[in-house]
Short mmCIF file of C-alpha atoms in Angstrom, two decimals:
data_model
loop_
_atom_site.label_atom_id
_atom_site.label_comp_id
_atom_site.label_asym_id
_atom_site.label_seq_id
_atom_site.Cartn_x
_atom_site.Cartn_y
_atom_site.Cartn_z
CA ARG Z 1 5.42 3.23 -22.65
CA ARG Z 2 2.88 4.96 -20.53
CA GLN Z 3 1.29 3.12 -17.66
CA THR Z 4 -2.11 3.75 -16.12
CA MET Z 5 -2.06 3.92 -12.34
CA LYS Z 6 -5.03 2.36 -10.55
CA THR Z 7 -6.57 4.14 -7.58
CA LEU Z 8 -7.34 1.98 -4.59
CA THR Z 9 -10.92 2.06 -3.34
CA ILE Z 10 -12.20 0.10 -0.38
CA ASP Z 11 -15.98 0.36 -0.16
CA ALA Z 12 -18.06 -0.50 2.88
CA SER Z 13 -18.99 -3.97 1.66
CA SER Z 14 -15.44 -5.10 0.86
CA TRP Z 15 -14.26 -3.57 4.13
CA ALA Z 16 -16.82 -5.60 6.07
CA LYS Z 17 -15.84 -8.74 4.21
CA SER Z 18 -12.13 -8.31 4.83
CA SER Z 19 -10.51 -10.79 7.16
CA PHE Z 20 -9.73 -8.04 9.63
CA PHE Z 21 -13.42 -7.61 10.43
CA ASN Z 22 -14.66 -11.11 9.69
CA LEU Z 23 -16.18 -12.54 12.87
CA ASN Z 24 -16.19 -16.04 11.46
CA GLN Z 25 -12.45 -15.83 10.97
CA LYS Z 26 -12.08 -14.74 14.59
CA LYS Z 27 -14.05 -17.75 15.75
CA GLN Z 28 -12.08 -20.08 13.52
CA SER Z 29 -8.77 -18.70 14.72
CA GLY Z 30 -9.52 -19.52 18.37
CA GLU Z 31 -7.42 -21.88 20.43
CA VAL Z 32 -7.26 -25.46 19.19
CA LYS Z 33 -8.84 -27.67 21.83
CA LYS Z 34 -7.00 -30.74 23.06
CA ASP Z 35 -8.77 -34.05 23.50
CA PRO Z 36 -8.77 -34.87 27.25
CA ILE Z 37 -7.13 -38.20 26.47
CA LEU Z 38 -3.93 -36.36 25.54
CA SER Z 39 -3.46 -35.35 29.17
CA LYS Z 40 -3.22 -38.99 30.22
CA SER Z 41 0.11 -40.81 30.36
CA ASP Z 42 0.64 -43.92 28.28
CA ASP Z 43 0.81 -46.01 31.45
CA GLU Z 44 -2.79 -45.06 32.26
CA LEU Z 45 -4.14 -46.34 28.94
CA ASP Z 46 -4.85 -49.74 27.52
CA LYS Z 47 -4.20 -50.74 23.92
CA ASP Z 48 -7.37 -49.10 22.60
CA GLY Z 49 -6.69 -46.02 24.70
CA LEU Z 50 -3.19 -45.67 23.27
CA LYS Z 51 -4.64 -45.93 19.77
CA ARG Z 52 -7.23 -43.23 20.52
CA LYS Z 53 -4.52 -41.03 22.02
CA LYS Z 54 -2.37 -41.39 18.91
CA GLN Z 55 -5.32 -40.46 16.70
CA ALA Z 56 -6.19 -37.51 18.95
CA GLN Z 57 -2.59 -36.27 18.83
CA LEU Z 58 -2.64 -36.45 15.03
CA ARG Z 59 -5.92 -34.50 14.87
CA PHE Z 60 -4.56 -31.89 17.27
CA GLU Z 61 -1.41 -31.38 15.18
CA GLN Z 62 -3.43 -31.12 11.97
CA GLU Z 63 -5.84 -28.57 13.47
CA ALA Z 64 -2.95 -26.56 14.89
CA GLU Z 65 -1.30 -26.46 11.46
CA ILE Z 66 -4.54 -25.37 9.80
CA LYS Z 67 -4.90 -22.63 12.40
CA ARG Z 68 -1.33 -21.46 11.77
CA LEU Z 69 -1.83 -21.38 7.99
CA ARG Z 70 -5.13 -19.53 8.37
CA GLU Z 71 -3.56 -16.91 10.60
CA THR Z 72 -0.64 -16.49 8.19
CA ALA Z 73 -3.00 -16.01 5.23
CA ASP Z 74 -5.11 -13.59 7.28
CA GLU Z 75 -2.03 -11.53 8.19
CA ILE Z 76 -0.91 -11.44 4.55
CA ARG Z 77 -4.33 -10.13 3.47
CA GLN Z 78 -4.30 -7.46 6.16
CA ASN Z 79 -0.78 -6.35 5.25
CA ASP Z 80 -1.71 -6.22 1.57
CA ILE Z 81 -4.57 -3.84 2.35
CA ALA Z 82 -2.25 -1.69 4.46
CA ASP Z 83 0.38 -1.60 1.68
CA LYS Z 84 -2.17 -0.41 -0.87
CA ILE Z 85 -3.48 2.31 1.43
CA ALA Z 86 0.09 3.43 2.17
CA GLU Z 87 0.80 3.62 -1.57
CA LYS Z 88 -2.28 5.75 -2.08
CA LEU Z 89 -1.23 8.06 0.75
CA ALA Z 90 2.34 8.32 -0.53
CA LYS Z 91 1.04 9.42 -3.94
CA GLY Z 92 -0.85 12.27 -2.32
CA GLU Z 93 -4.27 10.78 -2.98
CA GLN Z 94 -7.17 11.36 -0.58
CA LEU Z 95 -7.91 8.52 1.84
CA THR Z 96 -11.38 7.56 2.93
CA ALA Z 97 -12.16 7.65 6.65
CA GLN Z 98 -12.02 3.83 6.73
CA GLU Z 99 -8.67 3.71 4.94
CA GLU Z 100 -7.22 6.30 7.32
CA GLN Z 101 -8.48 4.38 10.34
CA TYR Z 102 -6.98 1.17 8.99
CA ILE Z 103 -3.50 2.53 8.22
CA LYS Z 104 -3.33 4.34 11.57
CA GLN Z 105 -3.48 1.09 13.53
CA PRO Z 106 -0.49 0.84 15.91
CA LYS Z 107 0.94 -2.17 14.06
CA TYR Z 108 1.22 -0.10 10.87
CA LYS Z 109 2.76 2.98 12.50
CA HIS Z 110 6.08 2.68 10.65
CA LEU Z 111 4.28 2.12 7.34
CA TYR Z 112 2.05 5.14 7.92
CA ASP Z 113 5.03 7.32 8.87
CA ASP Z 114 6.92 6.21 5.75
CA ALA Z 115 3.93 7.01 3.54
CA VAL Z 116 3.52 10.50 5.05
CA ASN Z 117 7.25 11.25 4.69
CA VAL Z 118 7.25 10.05 1.08
CA ARG Z 119 4.21 12.19 0.31
CA ASN Z 120 5.97 15.27 1.69
CA GLU Z 121 9.22 14.52 -0.13
CA VAL Z 122 7.48 13.94 -3.46
CA LYS Z 123 5.39 17.08 -3.01
CA ASN Z 124 8.67 19.00 -2.96
CA TYR Z 125 9.81 17.35 -6.20
CA GLU Z 126 6.43 18.05 -7.76
CA ASN Z 127 6.63 21.75 -6.89
CA GLN Z 128 10.11 21.98 -8.39
CA ILE Z 129 8.84 20.38 -11.60
CA LYS Z 130 5.88 22.75 -11.75
CA ASN Z 131 8.26 25.71 -11.47
CA ALA Z 132 10.74 24.34 -14.02
CA ARG Z 133 11.00 26.15 -17.35
CA THR Z 134 13.00 23.60 -19.31
CA ASP Z 135 12.89 19.86 -19.86
CA GLU Z 136 16.48 19.71 -18.63
CA LYS Z 137 15.51 21.12 -15.26
CA VAL Z 138 12.67 18.63 -14.95
CA GLN Z 139 15.02 15.75 -15.72
CA GLN Z 140 17.42 17.01 -13.07
CA VAL Z 141 14.66 16.90 -10.47
CA LEU Z 142 13.56 13.42 -11.55
CA SER Z 143 17.17 12.19 -11.48
CA LEU Z 144 17.54 13.50 -7.94
CA ALA Z 145 14.35 11.71 -6.91
CA LYS Z 146 15.52 8.44 -8.46
CA LYS Z 147 18.88 8.80 -6.75
CA ARG Z 148 17.03 9.09 -3.44
CA ILE Z 149 15.16 5.87 -4.22
CA HIS Z 150 18.48 4.08 -4.77
CA GLU Z 151 19.92 5.53 -1.54
CA GLU Z 152 16.94 4.42 0.54
CA SER Z 153 17.02 0.93 -0.96
CA LYS Z 154 20.77 0.62 -0.41
CA ALA Z 155 20.34 1.72 3.21
CA GLY Z 156 17.89 -1.14 3.77
CA ARG Z 157 14.78 1.04 3.90
CA VAL Z 158 13.09 -1.07 1.27
CA LYS Z 159 9.49 -0.11 2.01
CA TYR Z 160 10.31 3.61 1.93
CA ALA Z 161 12.15 3.14 -1.37
CA GLU Z 162 9.21 1.20 -2.81
CA LEU Z 163 6.69 3.87 -1.84
CA LEU Z 164 8.97 6.64 -3.10
CA SER Z 165 9.45 4.85 -6.42
CA LYS Z 166 5.71 4.52 -7.02
CA ALA Z 167 5.00 8.12 -6.02
CA VAL Z 168 7.78 9.52 -8.22
CA LEU Z 169 6.52 7.39 -11.12
CA LYS Z 170 3.10 9.02 -10.80
CA VAL Z 171 4.68 12.50 -10.91
CA GLU Z 172 6.77 11.55 -13.94
CA GLU Z 173 3.68 10.23 -15.74
CA LYS Z 174 1.81 13.45 -15.03
CA TYR Z 175 4.72 15.42 -16.48
CA ASN Z 176 4.88 13.21 -19.58
CA ASN Z 177 1.14 13.67 -20.05
CA ASN Z 178 1.56 17.48 -19.94
CA ARG Z 179 -0.36 17.85 -16.70
CA TYR Z 180 2.03 20.50 -15.36
CA HIS Z 181 3.14 22.48 -18.42
CA TYR Z 182 2.62 23.38 -22.01
CA LYS Z 183 5.31 24.54 -24.46
CA ASP Z 184 5.32 27.96 -26.04
CA ALA Z 185 6.44 28.73 -29.59
CA LYS Z 186 10.10 28.67 -28.52
CA GLY Z 187 9.77 25.30 -26.83
CA ASN Z 188 9.98 26.69 -23.31
CA LEU Z 189 7.86 25.17 -20.55
CA LYS Z 190 5.00 27.28 -19.30
CA PRO Z 191 2.71 26.52 -16.34
CA LYS Z 192 -0.54 24.85 -17.37
CA ALA Z 193 -2.48 27.54 -15.52
CA GLU Z 194 -1.08 30.18 -17.89
CA GLN Z 195 -2.35 28.25 -20.90
CA ASN Z 196 -5.83 28.18 -19.40
CA GLU Z 197 -5.67 31.93 -18.74
CA ASN Z 198 -4.52 32.61 -22.33
CA LYS Z 199 -7.43 30.63 -23.68
CA LYS Z 200 -9.84 32.72 -21.62
CA SER Z 201 -8.25 36.03 -22.72
CA THR Z 202 -8.41 35.16 -26.44
CA PHE Z 203 -12.03 34.09 -26.29
CA SER Z 204 -14.37 36.52 -28.05
CA ILE Z 205 -17.97 36.63 -29.15
CA THR Z 206 -18.87 37.62 -32.70
CA ILE Z 207 -22.23 39.35 -33.03
#
């Protein structure tokens, strides 16, 4: 069954709305302030004071937990954006200036490096497939690529394996959709460019 790959696009408006650039999120994620009463010892407080201190401690703990959850959700959103940009890069697709700036942040260095290395590796597989003249040769190349995915996963390089898997899948889909070749009368694979040239050479005008 053929699958349709979706291309990631991050326009200016969605970029501005993302948590990474949201000033309100930055304000909300500031330090949780402690009620001054929490700095007092129990011996300094009367019964009402102890009650207020207990309530203040509860509020402080709740606000700290909300802050932690917000920061966790914010980090997940940021990482999700980075993962999608890395996938796009690994597939050899063109990044926008904003996407490139985002993925090149120091905290995503390893992800960026993995995506670039996957892109280069898959480009090699793609060139071999383009030059193949039989389905058997193409399947050999794809089998080699899938073996590499298994090796990377087994070695614990899960993110690299994931990016490689998605990039190889795109190449395989392009092959299955006859984006690289056409078959001649004998069933041999011919470069798509040759088919286009043949169509031009057989074109004639009847007067």
